[in-house]
Amino acid sequence: MRLKITALTILFMLATTVAQTNITGTISQDSTLTLANSPYIVTGTLKLNNGYTLTVEPNVEVRFNSGTRLYVYGNLVANSAVFTSYADVSGGTPAKGDWGNIQIGDYYNTGSAHFSNCQIKYGGGADYSNLYVYKGSATLDTTSISQSKYGGINTATNATVNLLGSDIANCADIGIYVQNGVTVNIENTTIQSCDWPIRYDATGSVIFNGINDFTNNTHDGIYIYSTSCNSMTWDTVAVPYVLRTDFTINEDETLTIAPTNVVKSMGGHLYVNGTLNAVGSATETIYFTSYKNDNKMGDTNADGSTSAPAAGDWYGLYFRDQSNDATNVMTNCEVTFAGRGNGGAITTDNASPSITNCNLANNYIGAMFIGLSNPTFSNNTIGSSQMVPVALSFEAVPVFTDNSFSNSDNEYDAIGIISGTMRGDATLIQRDFTSISNVF
């Protein structure tokens, strides 16, 4: 028996042998998936057209056949519903990737979805995430996304995702992918048993509120997969931000790093072509360190005690000529295990940021000032350095005030001179470091 519930565009087929409703096609009017006709079996591509609302009643099950998905170009409202595999039945053997995903919007259409107390599981076929917010918004309230062959939630440019008291678990890859212009609000949410909980593929905004738990993944961290950013903020979170390679703050753009955050590097530079705003406090330090440093927010590289951090694990922070001297600030920061390539934990190259109340330790060189660099460098402590605590070009004129450095663990207890071609006139003056005078 066949029952048409929308005008010619969607066909619901009520099976005669079992209580189920087969659905496929296009929904072109406001419609409801009722408990009376549950479960619904999606047998082919299902589309909700722009301007219409699909409501899914409580306790309804929507099961997707292999290779099928739901495109939402209108408004999807689901309460206490289950979106799952066709095999997710008593005695069945559902598996990750059994079906495609739920996609909100596309290049031409803006969609929206609100899931309350729902489950979305066993999707991710053909390298999709269970939920793909392409264009529009999705709110997940007390909702579970799990058992994806790929990721939990993927996004596209300018999408918005709100996670409220929800969880993402047992996804083969990433919990949430953040693309360019995407906004993700996360509150009282758990992401676990994924490879990484969150990955930035471009400039986006992830805001954390309440108590979130991003532990018990292969790597407990915010994975910065992208290599550059425009203006953005890395909000305070209880797992580290991890740079996979060289990362550049673009010219005329600002990266703000909130207090207490830990930034770990797998080995590259953090280049500043624009502005770095890293302002901690006496009790809320911002840390820049090695990916191997298990003492800062745990064993992020997931190798147990196999590796240990060392000077030169990564290159360090590098302020370039085009960076904005007036707005670049590092205060109450700690930089450790940097200086790869015989460099500094912090390097300024024709750049003059303000660096105050920072601690630089276990680096090849603590700070390097190249070319016409005139930074403010005050109230900093430079611990053990593999070569020298500070190195500079003849023409660099840093303003030193009330700094201190270790004079027991350096190769040379002196200010080193950087070789190269001078970029301007220079005067070699006496420089004092705390109580140590004329340390050249």
Short mmCIF file of C-alpha atoms in Angstrom, two decimals:
data_model
loop_
_atom_site.label_atom_id
_atom_site.label_comp_id
_atom_site.label_asym_id
_atom_site.label_seq_id
_atom_site.Cartn_x
_atom_site.Cartn_y
_atom_site.Cartn_z
CA MET A 1 0.00 0.00 0.00
CA ARG A 2 1.33 3.47 -0.86
CA LEU A 3 0.45 6.70 0.90
CA LYS A 4 1.22 10.12 -0.53
CA ILE A 5 1.58 12.71 2.22
CA THR A 6 3.13 15.51 0.20
CA ALA A 7 2.28 16.83 -3.21
CA LEU A 8 3.81 14.38 -5.68
CA THR A 9 7.29 14.87 -4.35
CA ILE A 10 7.76 12.41 -1.51
CA LEU A 11 6.63 8.83 -1.38
CA PHE A 12 6.12 6.99 1.87
CA MET A 13 5.79 3.24 1.33
CA LEU A 14 4.22 1.36 4.19
CA ALA A 15 5.48 -2.18 4.21
CA THR A 16 2.87 -4.87 4.67
CA THR A 17 5.05 -7.39 6.45
CA VAL A 18 6.66 -5.20 9.12
CA ALA A 19 5.72 -1.91 10.74
CA GLN A 20 7.97 0.44 8.82
CA THR A 21 7.70 3.32 6.37
CA ASN A 22 10.08 3.60 3.42
CA ILE A 23 10.89 7.17 2.39
CA THR A 24 12.80 8.81 -0.43
CA GLY A 25 12.49 11.83 -2.69
CA THR A 26 11.86 15.52 -2.02
CA ILE A 27 9.77 17.09 0.74
CA SER A 28 8.06 20.21 -0.58
CA GLN A 29 5.61 21.03 2.20
CA ASP A 30 5.63 21.09 5.99
CA SER A 31 5.70 17.46 7.11
CA THR A 32 5.97 15.29 10.20
CA LEU A 33 7.54 11.91 10.78
CA THR A 34 5.15 10.40 13.32
CA LEU A 35 5.74 7.75 15.95
CA ALA A 36 2.81 5.80 14.55
CA ASN A 37 4.68 5.20 11.27
CA SER A 38 8.12 4.63 12.82
CA PRO A 39 10.64 3.30 11.98
CA TYR A 40 11.30 5.17 8.73
CA ILE A 41 13.69 3.58 6.24
CA VAL A 42 15.50 6.02 3.95
CA THR A 43 15.86 4.06 0.73
CA GLY A 44 17.30 6.82 -1.45
CA THR A 45 18.41 10.44 -1.31
CA LEU A 46 15.98 12.46 0.83
CA LYS A 47 15.76 16.26 0.45
CA LEU A 48 13.88 18.83 2.51
CA ASN A 49 13.27 21.82 0.26
CA ASN A 50 13.89 25.43 1.19
CA GLY A 51 11.03 27.11 3.05
CA TYR A 52 9.59 23.97 4.62
CA THR A 53 9.84 22.32 8.05
CA LEU A 54 10.27 18.63 8.76
CA THR A 55 9.33 17.70 12.32
CA VAL A 56 10.42 14.38 13.80
CA GLU A 57 8.33 13.25 16.74
CA PRO A 58 9.81 11.80 19.95
CA ASN A 59 10.97 8.18 19.84
CA VAL A 60 10.90 8.03 16.05
CA GLU A 61 13.69 6.01 14.43
CA VAL A 62 15.04 7.02 11.03
CA ARG A 63 17.20 4.28 9.52
CA PHE A 64 19.33 4.95 6.45
CA ASN A 65 20.16 2.40 3.80
CA SER A 66 23.71 2.17 2.51
CA GLY A 67 24.84 5.27 0.62
CA THR A 68 21.78 7.36 1.50
CA ARG A 69 21.65 10.76 3.19
CA LEU A 70 19.32 13.57 4.17
CA TYR A 71 19.78 17.06 2.69
CA VAL A 72 18.18 19.81 4.76
CA TYR A 73 17.55 23.00 2.77
CA GLY A 74 14.65 24.01 5.00
CA ASN A 75 14.23 23.53 8.75
CA LEU A 76 14.60 20.19 10.54
CA VAL A 77 13.24 19.89 14.09
CA ALA A 78 13.84 16.59 15.90
CA ASN A 79 13.12 15.74 19.52
CA SER A 80 14.25 12.45 21.12
CA ALA A 81 14.69 10.83 17.71
CA VAL A 82 17.30 8.36 16.45
CA PHE A 83 19.06 8.68 13.07
CA THR A 84 20.97 5.50 12.44
CA SER A 85 21.92 2.59 10.20
CA TYR A 86 19.46 0.25 8.51
CA ALA A 87 21.27 -2.53 10.40
CA ASP A 88 20.69 -0.98 13.83
CA VAL A 89 17.99 -3.46 14.80
CA SER A 90 17.71 -6.33 17.21
CA GLY A 91 20.17 -8.98 16.05
CA GLY A 92 21.67 -6.61 13.48
CA THR A 93 25.33 -5.66 13.05
CA PRO A 94 25.50 -1.91 12.41
CA ALA A 95 28.92 -0.50 11.51
CA LYS A 96 30.58 2.86 11.08
CA GLY A 97 29.93 4.22 7.60
CA ASP A 98 26.74 2.25 6.98
CA TRP A 99 25.12 5.41 5.57
CA GLY A 100 26.15 8.91 4.49
CA ASN A 101 25.11 11.81 6.67
CA ILE A 102 22.69 14.61 7.40
CA GLN A 103 23.75 17.69 5.46
CA ILE A 104 22.50 21.15 6.37
CA GLY A 105 22.41 23.45 3.33
CA ASP A 106 24.59 23.49 0.24
CA TYR A 107 26.21 26.09 -2.00
CA TYR A 108 22.83 27.51 -3.08
CA ASN A 109 20.62 26.80 -0.04
CA THR A 110 20.75 27.73 3.63
CA GLY A 111 19.31 25.19 6.02
CA SER A 112 18.83 24.83 9.76
CA ALA A 113 18.39 21.99 12.21
CA HIS A 114 17.59 21.64 15.88
CA PHE A 115 18.25 18.29 17.50
CA SER A 116 17.06 17.87 21.09
CA ASN A 117 17.91 14.68 22.98
CA CYS A 118 18.64 12.89 19.69
CA GLN A 119 21.12 10.28 18.52
CA ILE A 120 22.98 10.36 15.18
CA LYS A 121 25.11 7.26 14.69
CA TYR A 122 26.80 4.82 12.27
CA GLY A 123 27.15 7.37 9.45
CA GLY A 124 30.24 8.78 7.81
CA GLY A 125 30.20 6.63 4.67
CA ALA A 126 32.27 7.85 1.70
CA ASP A 127 34.41 10.04 3.98
CA TYR A 128 31.50 12.08 5.33
CA SER A 129 30.92 13.12 8.92
CA ASN A 130 27.65 12.11 10.59
CA LEU A 131 26.53 15.74 10.41
CA TYR A 132 27.71 18.21 7.78
CA VAL A 133 26.75 21.84 8.34
CA TYR A 134 27.53 23.22 4.89
CA LYS A 135 25.57 26.47 4.95
CA GLY A 136 23.31 27.50 7.78
CA SER A 137 23.12 26.40 11.39
CA ALA A 138 22.67 23.37 13.59
CA THR A 139 21.89 23.29 17.30
CA LEU A 140 22.46 20.07 19.22
CA ASP A 141 20.91 20.07 22.68
CA THR A 142 21.63 16.98 24.80
CA THR A 143 22.33 15.10 21.58
CA SER A 144 24.79 12.30 20.83
CA ILE A 145 26.85 11.87 17.65
CA SER A 146 28.76 8.60 17.53
CA GLN A 147 30.18 5.71 15.56
CA SER A 148 31.21 7.69 12.48
CA LYS A 149 33.60 6.19 9.95
CA TYR A 150 34.97 9.70 9.43
CA GLY A 151 34.23 12.69 11.67
CA GLY A 152 31.48 13.71 14.03
CA ILE A 153 30.62 17.13 12.61
CA ASN A 154 32.06 18.81 9.53
CA THR A 155 31.42 22.40 8.56
CA ALA A 156 31.79 24.71 5.59
CA THR A 157 32.31 28.45 5.23
CA ASN A 158 30.30 30.65 7.63
CA ALA A 159 28.27 27.83 9.19
CA THR A 160 27.19 27.96 12.84
CA VAL A 161 27.11 25.01 15.24
CA ASN A 162 25.82 25.11 18.82
CA LEU A 163 26.61 22.17 21.11
CA LEU A 164 24.76 22.27 24.44
CA GLY A 165 25.18 19.41 26.88
CA SER A 166 25.93 17.04 24.01
CA ASP A 167 28.56 14.42 23.23
CA ILE A 168 30.58 13.22 20.26
CA ALA A 169 32.20 9.81 20.60
CA ASN A 170 33.81 6.90 18.78
CA CYS A 171 34.48 8.74 15.52
CA ALA A 172 37.36 7.38 13.47
CA ASP A 173 38.81 10.83 12.77
CA ILE A 174 37.94 14.28 14.17
CA GLY A 175 35.13 15.28 16.51
CA ILE A 176 34.49 18.69 14.91
CA TYR A 177 36.11 20.22 11.82
CA VAL A 178 36.24 24.04 11.84
CA GLN A 179 36.40 25.68 8.41
CA ASN A 180 36.75 29.32 7.33
CA GLY A 181 34.34 31.72 9.01
CA VAL A 182 32.66 28.98 11.03
CA THR A 183 31.36 29.70 14.54
CA VAL A 184 31.12 26.84 17.04
CA ASN A 185 29.69 27.41 20.51
CA ILE A 186 30.42 24.54 22.89
CA GLU A 187 28.91 24.31 26.36
CA ASN A 188 28.99 21.39 28.83
CA THR A 189 29.91 18.99 26.05
CA THR A 190 32.08 15.86 25.88
CA ILE A 191 34.17 14.77 22.88
CA GLN A 192 35.96 11.47 23.38
CA SER A 193 37.26 8.36 21.61
CA CYS A 194 38.11 10.32 18.46
CA ASP A 195 41.54 10.94 16.93
CA TRP A 196 41.38 14.65 17.86
CA PRO A 197 38.37 16.38 19.47
CA ILE A 198 38.56 19.55 17.34
CA ARG A 199 40.50 20.53 14.23
CA TYR A 200 40.94 23.99 12.74
CA ASP A 201 41.28 23.83 8.95
CA ALA A 202 41.05 27.63 8.56
CA THR A 203 40.20 30.79 10.49
CA GLY A 204 37.15 30.17 12.64
CA SER A 205 35.73 30.81 16.08
CA VAL A 206 35.26 28.18 18.78
CA ILE A 207 33.92 29.51 22.08
CA PHE A 208 33.90 27.35 25.20
CA ASN A 209 31.47 27.76 28.09
CA GLY A 210 30.60 25.64 31.09
CA ILE A 211 32.49 22.43 31.80
CA ASN A 212 33.66 20.60 28.68
CA ASP A 213 35.60 17.34 28.52
CA PHE A 214 37.90 16.69 25.55
CA THR A 215 39.94 13.86 27.09
CA ASN A 216 40.22 10.15 26.27
CA ASN A 217 40.88 10.77 22.59
CA THR A 218 43.95 9.51 20.78
CA HIS A 219 45.26 13.08 20.98
CA ASP A 220 43.69 15.36 23.56
CA GLY A 221 44.16 18.74 21.91
CA ILE A 222 42.85 21.34 19.49
CA TYR A 223 44.60 20.42 16.25
CA ILE A 224 45.70 23.45 14.23
CA TYR A 225 45.88 21.82 10.82
CA SER A 226 45.83 25.13 8.91
CA THR A 227 49.09 26.97 8.23
CA SER A 228 47.88 30.56 8.67
CA CYS A 229 45.07 32.61 10.13
CA ASN A 230 43.25 35.90 9.86
CA SER A 231 41.92 37.53 13.02
CA MET A 232 40.72 34.97 15.55
CA THR A 233 40.84 34.03 19.23
CA TRP A 234 42.00 30.79 20.78
CA ASP A 235 39.61 30.65 23.71
CA THR A 236 40.56 29.21 27.09
CA VAL A 237 40.31 25.41 27.09
CA ALA A 238 41.70 22.58 29.22
CA VAL A 239 43.58 20.87 26.37
CA PRO A 240 46.47 22.32 24.33
CA TYR A 241 46.36 23.96 20.92
CA VAL A 242 48.72 21.96 18.70
CA LEU A 243 50.53 23.44 15.67
CA ARG A 244 51.33 20.70 13.14
CA THR A 245 53.80 22.81 11.10
CA ASP A 246 54.81 26.43 10.45
CA PHE A 247 51.90 28.71 11.32
CA THR A 248 51.60 32.35 10.22
CA ILE A 249 49.48 35.17 11.61
CA ASN A 250 48.68 37.05 8.43
CA GLU A 251 49.59 40.70 7.89
CA ASP A 252 47.10 43.16 9.43
CA GLU A 253 45.39 40.29 11.28
CA THR A 254 45.40 39.46 15.00
CA LEU A 255 45.64 36.17 16.86
CA THR A 256 44.53 36.50 20.48
CA ILE A 257 45.52 33.69 22.83
CA ALA A 258 43.50 33.61 26.03
CA PRO A 259 45.17 33.22 29.45
CA THR A 260 46.12 29.75 30.76
CA ASN A 261 46.23 28.26 27.27
CA VAL A 262 49.00 25.88 26.24
CA VAL A 263 50.29 26.00 22.65
CA LYS A 264 52.35 22.99 21.58
CA SER A 265 54.34 22.80 18.36
CA MET A 266 55.24 19.69 16.41
CA GLY A 267 58.39 21.43 15.21
CA GLY A 268 57.64 24.54 13.17
CA HIS A 269 57.65 28.31 13.63
CA LEU A 270 54.91 30.54 14.87
CA TYR A 271 55.41 33.45 12.45
CA VAL A 272 53.93 36.83 13.28
CA ASN A 273 53.25 38.92 10.18
CA GLY A 274 50.38 40.74 11.87
CA THR A 275 49.67 40.89 15.61
CA LEU A 276 50.07 38.36 18.39
CA ASN A 277 48.10 39.29 21.50
CA ALA A 278 49.25 36.89 24.22
CA VAL A 279 48.45 38.56 27.53
CA GLY A 280 48.46 36.34 30.58
CA SER A 281 48.67 37.33 34.21
CA ALA A 282 50.76 36.45 37.24
CA THR A 283 48.41 33.56 37.97
CA GLU A 284 47.31 32.76 34.39
CA THR A 285 50.38 32.04 32.30
CA ILE A 286 50.23 31.32 28.56
CA TYR A 287 52.57 28.49 27.55
CA PHE A 288 54.38 27.86 24.25
CA THR A 289 56.17 24.54 24.27
CA SER A 290 57.07 21.27 22.56
CA TYR A 291 54.57 18.67 21.40
CA LYS A 292 56.60 16.21 23.48
CA ASN A 293 56.08 18.12 26.74
CA ASP A 294 53.79 15.89 28.78
CA ASN A 295 54.05 18.20 31.80
CA LYS A 296 51.78 20.75 30.14
CA MET A 297 48.28 19.35 29.72
CA GLY A 298 49.33 15.76 29.33
CA ASP A 299 50.68 13.28 26.80
CA THR A 300 49.35 14.99 23.67
CA ASN A 301 51.53 12.99 21.27
CA ALA A 302 50.22 9.77 22.83
CA ASP A 303 53.55 7.98 23.10
CA GLY A 304 53.66 7.52 26.85
CA SER A 305 57.17 8.07 28.16
CA THR A 306 58.87 7.21 24.86
CA SER A 307 59.77 10.82 24.03
CA ALA A 308 60.90 13.70 26.20
CA PRO A 309 61.10 17.42 25.35
CA ALA A 310 64.47 19.03 24.62
CA ALA A 311 65.90 22.35 23.47
CA GLY A 312 65.37 22.72 19.73
CA ASP A 313 62.22 20.60 19.48
CA TRP A 314 60.56 23.46 17.58
CA TYR A 315 61.70 26.74 16.05
CA GLY A 316 59.92 29.26 18.28
CA LEU A 317 58.05 32.54 17.82
CA TYR A 318 59.29 34.75 14.99
CA PHE A 319 58.19 38.39 14.64
CA ARG A 320 58.77 39.59 11.07
CA ASP A 321 59.35 43.04 9.63
CA GLN A 322 55.73 43.49 8.49
CA SER A 323 54.32 42.74 11.95
CA ASN A 324 52.65 45.58 13.85
CA ASP A 325 55.09 46.81 16.49
CA ALA A 326 52.52 48.88 18.38
CA THR A 327 50.07 46.02 18.96
CA ASN A 328 52.32 42.98 19.40
CA VAL A 329 52.33 42.01 23.07
CA MET A 330 53.57 39.03 25.02
CA THR A 331 53.00 39.28 28.77
CA ASN A 332 53.24 36.53 31.38
CA CYS A 333 54.12 33.89 28.84
CA GLU A 334 56.46 30.92 29.05
CA VAL A 335 58.39 29.64 26.03
CA THR A 336 60.27 26.36 26.34
CA PHE A 337 62.15 23.75 24.26
CA ALA A 338 62.46 26.00 21.20
CA GLY A 339 65.41 27.17 19.11
CA ARG A 340 65.58 24.57 16.35
CA GLY A 341 68.09 25.56 13.68
CA ASN A 342 70.25 27.40 16.24
CA GLY A 343 67.56 30.01 16.78
CA GLY A 344 65.78 31.77 19.60
CA ALA A 345 62.67 30.91 21.54
CA ILE A 346 61.55 34.43 20.56
CA THR A 347 63.08 36.07 17.49
CA THR A 348 62.44 39.60 16.24
CA ASP A 349 63.53 40.43 12.68
CA ASN A 350 63.29 44.18 12.05
CA ALA A 351 60.42 44.00 14.54
CA SER A 352 59.82 45.62 17.91
CA PRO A 353 57.12 43.90 19.98
CA SER A 354 56.64 44.33 23.72
CA ILE A 355 57.80 41.29 25.71
CA THR A 356 57.35 41.56 29.46
CA ASN A 357 57.19 39.27 32.50
CA CYS A 358 57.94 36.19 30.41
CA ASN A 359 59.96 33.10 31.20
CA LEU A 360 62.20 31.56 28.52
CA ALA A 361 63.86 28.28 29.47
CA ASN A 362 65.45 25.17 27.94
CA ASN A 363 65.87 26.76 24.52
CA TYR A 364 68.88 26.93 22.20
CA ILE A 365 68.91 30.74 22.60
CA GLY A 366 66.46 32.57 24.81
CA ALA A 367 65.79 35.66 22.67
CA MET A 368 67.26 36.83 19.34
CA PHE A 369 67.02 40.39 18.01
CA ILE A 370 67.91 40.62 14.32
CA GLY A 371 68.44 43.69 12.18
CA LEU A 372 66.72 46.94 13.15
CA SER A 373 64.81 45.44 16.04
CA ASN A 374 64.05 47.71 19.00
CA PRO A 375 61.72 45.66 21.21
CA THR A 376 60.75 46.44 24.77
CA PHE A 377 62.15 43.52 26.76
CA SER A 378 61.50 43.91 30.47
CA ASN A 379 61.06 41.87 33.65
CA ASN A 380 61.78 38.63 31.82
CA THR A 381 63.60 35.59 33.15
CA ILE A 382 65.79 33.55 30.82
CA GLY A 383 66.60 30.18 32.25
CA SER A 384 68.98 27.60 30.89
CA SER A 385 69.92 28.13 27.23
CA GLN A 386 71.94 25.72 25.17
CA MET A 387 74.07 28.53 23.69
CA VAL A 388 73.45 32.05 25.12
CA PRO A 389 70.47 33.67 26.84
CA VAL A 390 70.30 36.57 24.33
CA ALA A 391 71.76 37.17 20.88
CA LEU A 392 71.48 40.29 18.73
CA SER A 393 72.72 42.03 15.61
CA PHE A 394 75.05 45.01 16.03
CA GLU A 395 72.31 47.35 14.80
CA ALA A 396 69.54 46.00 17.05
CA VAL A 397 68.68 48.26 20.00
CA PRO A 398 66.42 46.34 22.39
CA VAL A 399 65.31 48.19 25.52
CA PHE A 400 66.35 45.96 28.43
CA THR A 401 64.80 46.61 31.86
CA ASP A 402 64.96 44.43 34.97
CA ASN A 403 65.63 41.11 33.24
CA SER A 404 67.52 38.15 34.65
CA PHE A 405 69.15 35.06 33.24
CA SER A 406 70.78 31.90 34.45
CA ASN A 407 74.55 32.18 34.59
CA SER A 408 75.20 28.53 35.34
CA ASP A 409 73.62 26.42 32.59
CA ASN A 410 74.46 28.36 29.42
CA GLU A 411 77.30 27.54 27.06
CA TYR A 412 78.24 31.23 27.31
CA ASP A 413 77.04 33.63 29.99
CA ALA A 414 76.97 36.52 27.58
CA ILE A 415 74.98 38.33 24.93
CA GLY A 416 75.84 36.74 21.62
CA ILE A 417 76.49 38.67 18.40
CA ILE A 418 74.64 37.44 15.31
CA SER A 419 76.78 37.28 12.19
CA GLY A 420 75.57 38.76 8.91
CA THR A 421 75.34 41.96 6.90
CA MET A 422 74.40 45.07 8.87
CA ARG A 423 71.14 46.72 7.85
CA GLY A 424 71.90 50.08 9.42
CA ASP A 425 74.34 52.08 11.51
CA ALA A 426 75.26 50.56 14.84
CA THR A 427 76.99 51.44 18.07
CA LEU A 428 78.23 48.70 20.34
CA ILE A 429 77.26 49.92 23.79
CA GLN A 430 77.58 48.50 27.26
CA ARG A 431 74.49 46.54 28.17
CA ASP A 432 73.52 45.47 31.66
CA PHE A 433 71.40 42.47 32.53
CA THR A 434 70.06 42.82 36.07
CA SER A 435 73.10 43.03 38.36
CA ILE A 436 75.44 41.77 35.66
CA SER A 437 77.03 44.68 33.85
CA ASN A 438 78.60 44.79 30.42
CA VAL A 439 77.73 41.22 29.53
CA PHE A 440 79.16 41.30 25.99
#
